[in-house]
Protein backbone atom coordinates (compact mmCIF):
# COMPACT_ATOMS: atom_id res chain seq x y z
CA UNK A 1 0.00 0.00 0.00
CA UNK A 2 1.38 3.39 -1.01
CA UNK A 3 1.26 6.25 1.62
CA UNK A 4 1.21 9.81 0.35
CA UNK A 5 1.97 12.68 2.80
CA UNK A 6 -0.18 15.58 1.85
CA UNK A 7 0.89 17.84 4.83
CA UNK A 8 3.11 20.91 4.10
CA UNK A 9 6.27 19.32 5.54
CA UNK A 10 8.63 21.72 3.79
CA UNK A 11 6.97 24.73 5.43
CA UNK A 12 7.02 22.92 8.81
CA UNK A 13 10.73 22.12 8.48
CA UNK A 14 11.46 25.68 7.38
CA UNK A 15 9.50 27.00 10.39
CA UNK A 16 11.34 24.62 12.70
CA UNK A 17 14.72 25.80 11.43
CA UNK A 18 13.63 29.42 11.80
CA UNK A 19 12.46 28.80 15.33
CA UNK A 20 15.75 27.05 16.20
CA UNK A 21 17.70 29.98 14.68
CA UNK A 22 15.68 32.51 16.66
CA UNK A 23 16.14 30.55 19.86
CA UNK A 24 19.88 30.21 19.29
CA UNK A 25 20.08 33.92 18.45
CA UNK A 26 18.23 34.79 21.64
CA UNK A 27 20.43 32.45 23.66
CA UNK A 28 23.56 33.97 22.07
CA UNK A 29 22.32 37.49 22.80
CA UNK A 30 21.55 36.49 26.39
CA UNK A 31 24.98 34.87 26.84
CA UNK A 32 26.67 37.88 25.24
CA UNK A 33 24.73 40.23 27.50
CA UNK A 34 25.67 38.20 30.56
CA UNK A 35 29.34 38.17 29.54
CA UNK A 36 29.27 41.92 28.84
CA UNK A 37 27.62 42.50 32.23
CA UNK A 38 30.18 40.32 33.98
CA UNK A 39 33.06 42.12 32.22
CA UNK A 40 31.50 45.49 33.03
CA UNK A 41 31.12 44.56 36.68
CA UNK A 42 34.70 43.26 36.75
CA UNK A 43 36.02 46.51 35.28
CA UNK A 44 33.92 48.50 37.72
CA UNK A 45 35.35 46.48 40.59
CA UNK A 46 38.90 47.06 39.29
CA UNK A 47 38.24 50.78 38.90
CA UNK A 48 36.80 51.00 42.40
CA UNK A 49 39.76 49.08 43.80
CA UNK A 50 42.22 51.37 41.97
CA UNK A 51 40.37 54.45 43.16
CA UNK A 52 40.61 53.15 46.70
CA UNK A 53 44.35 52.62 46.25
CA UNK A 54 44.69 56.12 44.77
CA UNK A 55 42.89 57.64 47.73
CA UNK A 56 45.14 55.73 50.10
CA UNK A 57 48.21 56.93 48.17
CA UNK A 58 46.95 60.51 48.25
CA UNK A 59 46.48 60.32 52.01
CA UNK A 60 49.96 58.83 52.44
CA UNK A 61 51.43 61.54 50.17
CA UNK A 62 49.76 64.23 52.29
CA UNK A 63 51.14 62.63 55.43
CA UNK A 64 54.62 62.48 53.93
CA UNK A 65 54.32 66.10 52.78
CA UNK A 66 53.57 67.13 56.34
CA UNK A 67 56.55 65.11 57.56
CA UNK A 68 58.76 66.73 54.90
CA UNK A 69 57.59 70.16 56.04
CA UNK A 70 58.45 69.21 59.61
CA UNK A 71 61.87 67.97 58.50
CA UNK A 72 62.47 71.17 56.51
CA UNK A 73 61.56 73.20 59.58
CA UNK A 74 63.95 71.14 61.68
CA UNK A 75 66.71 71.58 59.10
CA UNK A 76 66.21 75.34 59.08
CA UNK A 77 66.32 75.38 62.88
CA UNK A 78 69.49 73.28 62.84
CA UNK A 79 71.05 75.62 60.25
CA UNK A 80 70.12 78.63 62.37
CA UNK A 81 71.61 76.98 65.47
CA UNK A 82 74.79 76.14 63.58
CA UNK A 83 75.03 79.72 62.33
CA UNK A 84 74.63 81.06 65.87
CA UNK A 85 77.15 78.53 67.15
CA UNK A 86 79.64 79.55 64.46
CA UNK A 87 79.08 83.22 65.27
CA UNK A 88 79.76 82.55 68.95
CA UNK A 89 82.85 80.49 68.09
CA UNK A 90 84.11 83.24 65.78
CA UNK A 91 83.60 85.86 68.47
CA UNK A 92 85.36 83.64 70.97
CA UNK A 93 88.26 83.04 68.59
CA UNK A 94 88.46 86.67 67.45
CA UNK A 95 88.95 88.09 70.93
CA UNK A 96 92.70 88.20 70.43
CA UNK A 97 92.49 89.22 66.77
CA UNK A 98 93.58 92.86 67.37
CA UNK A 99 96.68 91.58 69.16
CA UNK A 100 97.55 89.31 66.23
CA UNK A 101 96.84 92.17 63.83
CA UNK A 102 99.27 94.57 65.49
CA UNK A 103 101.87 91.86 66.05
CA UNK A 104 101.82 90.71 62.42
CA UNK A 105 101.90 94.25 61.06
CA UNK A 106 105.03 94.93 63.11
CA UNK A 107 106.61 91.64 61.99
CA UNK A 108 105.96 92.18 58.29
CA UNK A 109 107.09 95.83 58.09
CA UNK A 110 110.33 96.10 56.10
CA UNK A 111 113.02 98.58 57.09
CA UNK A 112 112.21 102.04 55.85
CA UNK A 113 108.41 101.63 56.04
CA UNK A 114 106.35 103.49 58.61
CA UNK A 115 102.65 103.12 59.34
CA UNK A 116 100.81 106.32 60.23
CA UNK A 117 97.24 105.00 60.27
CA UNK A 118 95.63 101.59 60.69
CA UNK A 119 91.88 101.07 60.35
CA UNK A 120 89.87 97.87 60.62
CA UNK A 121 86.38 97.47 59.19
CA UNK A 122 85.11 93.94 59.68
CA UNK A 123 87.61 91.64 58.01
CA UNK A 124 89.26 94.43 56.01
CA UNK A 125 92.26 96.43 57.25
CA UNK A 126 93.48 99.66 55.67
CA UNK A 127 97.11 100.64 56.20
CA UNK A 128 98.28 104.18 55.50
CA UNK A 129 101.96 104.95 55.76
CA UNK A 130 105.19 106.19 54.26
CA UNK A 131 108.05 104.26 52.68
CA UNK A 132 111.51 105.29 51.58
CA UNK A 133 110.87 103.95 48.06
CA UNK A 134 108.38 102.09 45.93
CA UNK A 135 110.46 98.93 46.33
CA UNK A 136 109.80 99.02 50.07
CA UNK A 137 106.05 99.16 49.41
CA UNK A 138 106.34 96.17 47.06
CA UNK A 139 108.23 94.26 49.73
CA UNK A 140 105.51 95.04 52.27
CA UNK A 141 102.87 93.74 49.85
CA UNK A 142 104.84 90.51 49.34
CA UNK A 143 105.25 90.05 53.09
CA UNK A 144 101.54 90.55 53.76
CA UNK A 145 100.59 88.13 51.01
CA UNK A 146 103.12 85.33 51.55
CA UNK A 147 104.76 85.46 54.96
CA UNK A 148 101.81 85.42 57.36
CA UNK A 149 98.61 83.38 57.68
CA UNK A 150 96.74 86.29 59.27
CA UNK A 151 96.44 88.41 56.11
CA UNK A 152 95.13 87.65 52.64
CA UNK A 153 94.83 89.40 49.29
CA UNK A 154 96.82 92.59 49.94
CA UNK A 155 95.88 95.35 47.52
CA UNK A 156 97.70 98.60 46.80
CA UNK A 157 95.00 101.26 46.81
CA UNK A 158 97.20 104.32 46.26
CA UNK A 159 100.83 105.35 46.16
CA UNK A 160 101.86 109.01 45.87
CA UNK A 161 105.33 110.55 45.79
CA UNK A 162 106.04 113.05 48.56
CA UNK A 163 108.76 114.92 50.42
CA UNK A 164 109.87 114.57 54.03
CA UNK A 165 111.87 117.36 55.72
CA UNK A 166 114.46 115.92 58.07
CA UNK A 167 116.34 119.18 58.59
CA UNK A 168 115.97 122.77 57.28
CA UNK A 169 118.08 121.89 54.25
CA UNK A 170 117.49 118.13 54.17
CA UNK A 171 114.47 116.94 52.23
CA UNK A 172 114.00 113.39 50.97
CA UNK A 173 111.62 111.87 48.50
CA UNK A 174 109.28 109.23 49.95
CA UNK A 175 106.29 107.17 48.80
CA UNK A 176 103.01 107.72 50.64
CA UNK A 177 100.87 104.59 50.24
CA UNK A 178 97.50 103.12 51.14
CA UNK A 179 97.16 99.34 51.32
CA UNK A 180 94.00 97.32 51.89
CA UNK A 181 94.39 93.75 53.12
CA UNK A 182 91.97 91.05 54.28
CA UNK A 183 92.16 89.90 57.88
CA UNK A 184 91.87 86.13 58.32
CA UNK A 185 89.82 84.77 61.21
CA UNK A 186 91.65 83.03 64.01
CA UNK A 187 90.18 79.58 63.20
CA UNK A 188 91.23 79.79 59.56
CA UNK A 189 94.66 81.14 60.48
CA UNK A 190 95.19 78.24 62.86
CA UNK A 191 94.21 75.79 60.10
CA UNK A 192 96.71 77.44 57.75
CA UNK A 193 99.41 77.21 60.41
CA UNK A 194 98.65 73.53 61.00
CA UNK A 195 98.77 72.80 57.26
CA UNK A 196 102.05 74.66 56.88
CA UNK A 197 103.52 72.79 59.86
CA UNK A 198 102.41 69.45 58.44
CA UNK A 199 103.90 70.29 55.03
CA UNK A 200 107.17 71.38 56.66
CA UNK A 201 107.33 68.20 58.75
CA UNK A 202 106.69 66.08 55.66
CA UNK A 203 109.42 67.91 53.77
CA UNK A 204 111.87 67.41 56.66
CA UNK A 205 111.02 63.71 56.82
CA UNK A 206 111.51 63.30 53.08
CA UNK A 207 114.84 65.10 53.14
CA UNK A 208 116.02 63.02 56.10
CA UNK A 209 115.06 59.81 54.31
CA UNK A 210 117.27 60.57 51.31
CA UNK A 211 120.56 58.75 51.75
CA UNK A 212 123.43 60.17 49.68
CA UNK A 213 125.19 57.66 47.49
CA UNK A 214 128.80 57.26 48.55
CA UNK A 215 131.42 57.58 45.86
CA UNK A 216 133.36 54.41 45.08
CA UNK A 217 136.81 54.45 46.76
CA UNK A 218 139.92 53.72 44.78
CA UNK A 219 141.75 50.44 45.51
CA UNK A 220 144.56 50.68 48.04
CA UNK A 221 148.03 49.85 46.71
CA UNK A 222 150.28 47.70 48.89
mmCIF file with all atom_site columns, N, CA and C in Angstrom, residues 1 112 184:
data_model
loop_
_atom_site.group_PDB
_atom_site.id
_atom_site.type_symbol
_atom_site.label_atom_id
_atom_site.label_alt_id
_atom_site.label_comp_id
_atom_site.label_asym_id
_atom_site.label_entity_id
_atom_site.label_seq_id
_atom_site.pdbx_PDB_ins_code
_atom_site.Cartn_x
_atom_site.Cartn_y
_atom_site.Cartn_z
_atom_site.occupancy
_atom_site.B_iso_or_equiv
_atom_site.pdbx_formal_charge
_atom_site.auth_seq_id
_atom_site.auth_comp_id
_atom_site.auth_asym_id
_atom_site.auth_atom_id
_atom_site.pdbx_PDB_model_num
ATOM 1 N N  . UNK A 1 1   ? 0.843   -1.183  0.000  1.00 0.00 ? 1   UNK A N  1
ATOM 2 C CA . UNK A 1 1   ? 0.000   0.000   0.000  1.00 0.00 ? 1   UNK A CA 1
ATOM 3 C C  . UNK A 1 1   ? 0.885   1.242   0.000  1.00 0.00 ? 1   UNK A C  1
ATOM 4 N N  . UNK A 1 112 ? 112.496 100.877 56.679 1.00 0.00 ? 112 UNK A N  1
ATOM 5 C CA . UNK A 1 112 ? 112.207 102.036 55.847 1.00 0.00 ? 112 UNK A CA 1
ATOM 6 C C  . UNK A 1 112 ? 110.739 102.229 55.538 1.00 0.00 ? 112 UNK A C  1
ATOM 7 N N  . UNK A 1 184 ? 92.346  87.509  58.227 1.00 0.00 ? 184 UNK A N  1
ATOM 8 C CA . UNK A 1 184 ? 91.870  86.128  58.318 1.00 0.00 ? 184 UNK A CA 1
ATOM 9 C C  . UNK A 1 184 ? 91.421  85.847  59.745 1.00 0.00 ? 184 UNK A C  1
#
